[in-house]
Amino acid sequence: MDRFFHAKLHDIRSDLTLMGRSTLDMLSIAMKALFENEPELVDDVLKADDMIDQLNLTVDQCAIKYISLQAPVASDV
């Protein structure tokens, strides 16, 4: 049973890492669109934003489920 929760924690960390990397990529594309006057890149940013928003909801749901089922101690959180 303990492996299940460690796997879930690993999934949450992976999703958070992906969310951070995607946000940095999105910021880079948005800056390029702004400074190089490439409005067609805005669609890429908007699509990435929707994906990041969905990932954020997934992470929130997984974290809430983990906390409610595992009741971790402070060092786990």
CSV table of C-alpha atoms in Angstrom, one decimal:
chain,number,residue,atom,x,y,z
A,1,MET,CA,0.0,0.0,0.0
A,2,ASP,CA,2.9,2.4,0.8
A,3,ARG,CA,4.2,2.0,-2.7
A,4,PHE,CA,0.9,3.2,-4.1
A,5,PHE,CA,1.2,6.5,-2.3
A,6,HIS,CA,4.9,7.0,-3.2
A,7,ALA,CA,3.9,6.4,-6.8
A,8,LYS,CA,1.2,9.0,-6.5
A,9,LEU,CA,3.6,11.5,-5.0
A,10,HIS,CA,6.0,10.8,-7.9
A,11,ASP,CA,3.2,11.4,-10.3
A,12,ILE,CA,2.3,14.7,-8.6
A,13,ARG,CA,6.0,15.8,-8.7
A,14,SER,CA,6.3,14.8,-12.4
A,15,ASP,CA,3.1,16.8,-13.3
A,16,LEU,CA,4.4,19.8,-11.4
A,17,THR,CA,7.7,19.6,-13.2
A,18,LEU,CA,5.9,19.3,-16.5
A,19,MET,CA,3.7,22.3,-15.6
A,20,GLY,CA,6.8,24.4,-14.7
A,21,ARG,CA,8.7,23.5,-17.9
A,22,SER,CA,5.6,24.2,-20.0
A,23,THR,CA,5.1,27.5,-18.4
A,24,LEU,CA,8.7,28.5,-19.1
A,25,ASP,CA,8.3,27.4,-22.7
A,26,MET,CA,5.0,29.3,-23.0
A,27,LEU,CA,6.6,32.4,-21.5
A,28,SER,CA,9.5,32.2,-24.0
A,29,ILE,CA,7.0,31.9,-26.9
A,30,ALA,CA,5.0,34.8,-25.6
A,31,MET,CA,8.0,37.0,-25.3
A,32,LYS,CA,9.1,36.1,-28.9
A,33,ALA,CA,5.6,36.9,-30.2
A,34,LEU,CA,5.7,40.2,-28.4
A,35,PHE,CA,9.2,41.4,-29.3
A,36,GLU,CA,9.4,40.0,-32.8
A,37,ASN,CA,5.8,40.9,-33.7
A,38,GLU,CA,4.7,37.4,-34.5
A,39,PRO,CA,1.0,37.3,-33.6
A,40,GLU,CA,0.6,33.8,-35.0
A,41,LEU,CA,2.5,32.5,-32.0
A,42,VAL,CA,-0.3,33.7,-29.7
A,43,ASP,CA,-2.4,30.7,-30.7
A,44,ASP,CA,0.4,28.4,-29.5
A,45,VAL,CA,0.5,30.2,-26.2
A,46,LEU,CA,-3.2,30.0,-25.7
A,47,LYS,CA,-3.2,26.2,-26.5
A,48,ALA,CA,-0.3,25.7,-24.0
A,49,ASP,CA,-2.2,27.8,-21.4
A,50,ASP,CA,-5.2,25.5,-21.7
A,51,MET,CA,-3.0,22.5,-21.2
A,52,ILE,CA,-1.3,24.0,-18.2
A,53,ASP,CA,-4.7,24.9,-16.7
A,54,GLN,CA,-5.9,21.3,-17.1
A,55,LEU,CA,-2.6,20.0,-15.6
A,56,ASN,CA,-3.1,22.4,-12.6
A,57,LEU,CA,-6.5,21.0,-11.9
A,58,THR,CA,-5.2,17.4,-12.2
A,59,VAL,CA,-2.4,18.2,-9.7
A,60,ASP,CA,-4.8,19.8,-7.3
A,61,GLN,CA,-7.2,16.9,-7.4
A,62,CYS,CA,-4.4,14.4,-6.9
A,63,ALA,CA,-2.9,16.3,-4.0
A,64,ILE,CA,-6.2,16.7,-2.3
A,65,LYS,CA,-6.9,12.9,-2.7
A,66,TYR,CA,-3.4,12.1,-1.5
A,67,ILE,CA,-3.7,14.3,1.6
A,68,SER,CA,-7.1,13.0,2.5
A,69,LEU,CA,-6.2,9.3,2.1
A,70,GLN,CA,-2.7,9.3,3.4
A,71,ALA,CA,-2.9,11.9,6.2
A,72,PRO,CA,0.9,12.6,5.7
A,73,VAL,CA,3.1,14.1,8.4
A,74,ALA,CA,4.8,17.4,7.9
A,75,SER,CA,8.0,15.9,6.5
A,76,ASP,CA,6.0,14.2,3.7
A,77,VAL,CA,4.3,17.4,2.7
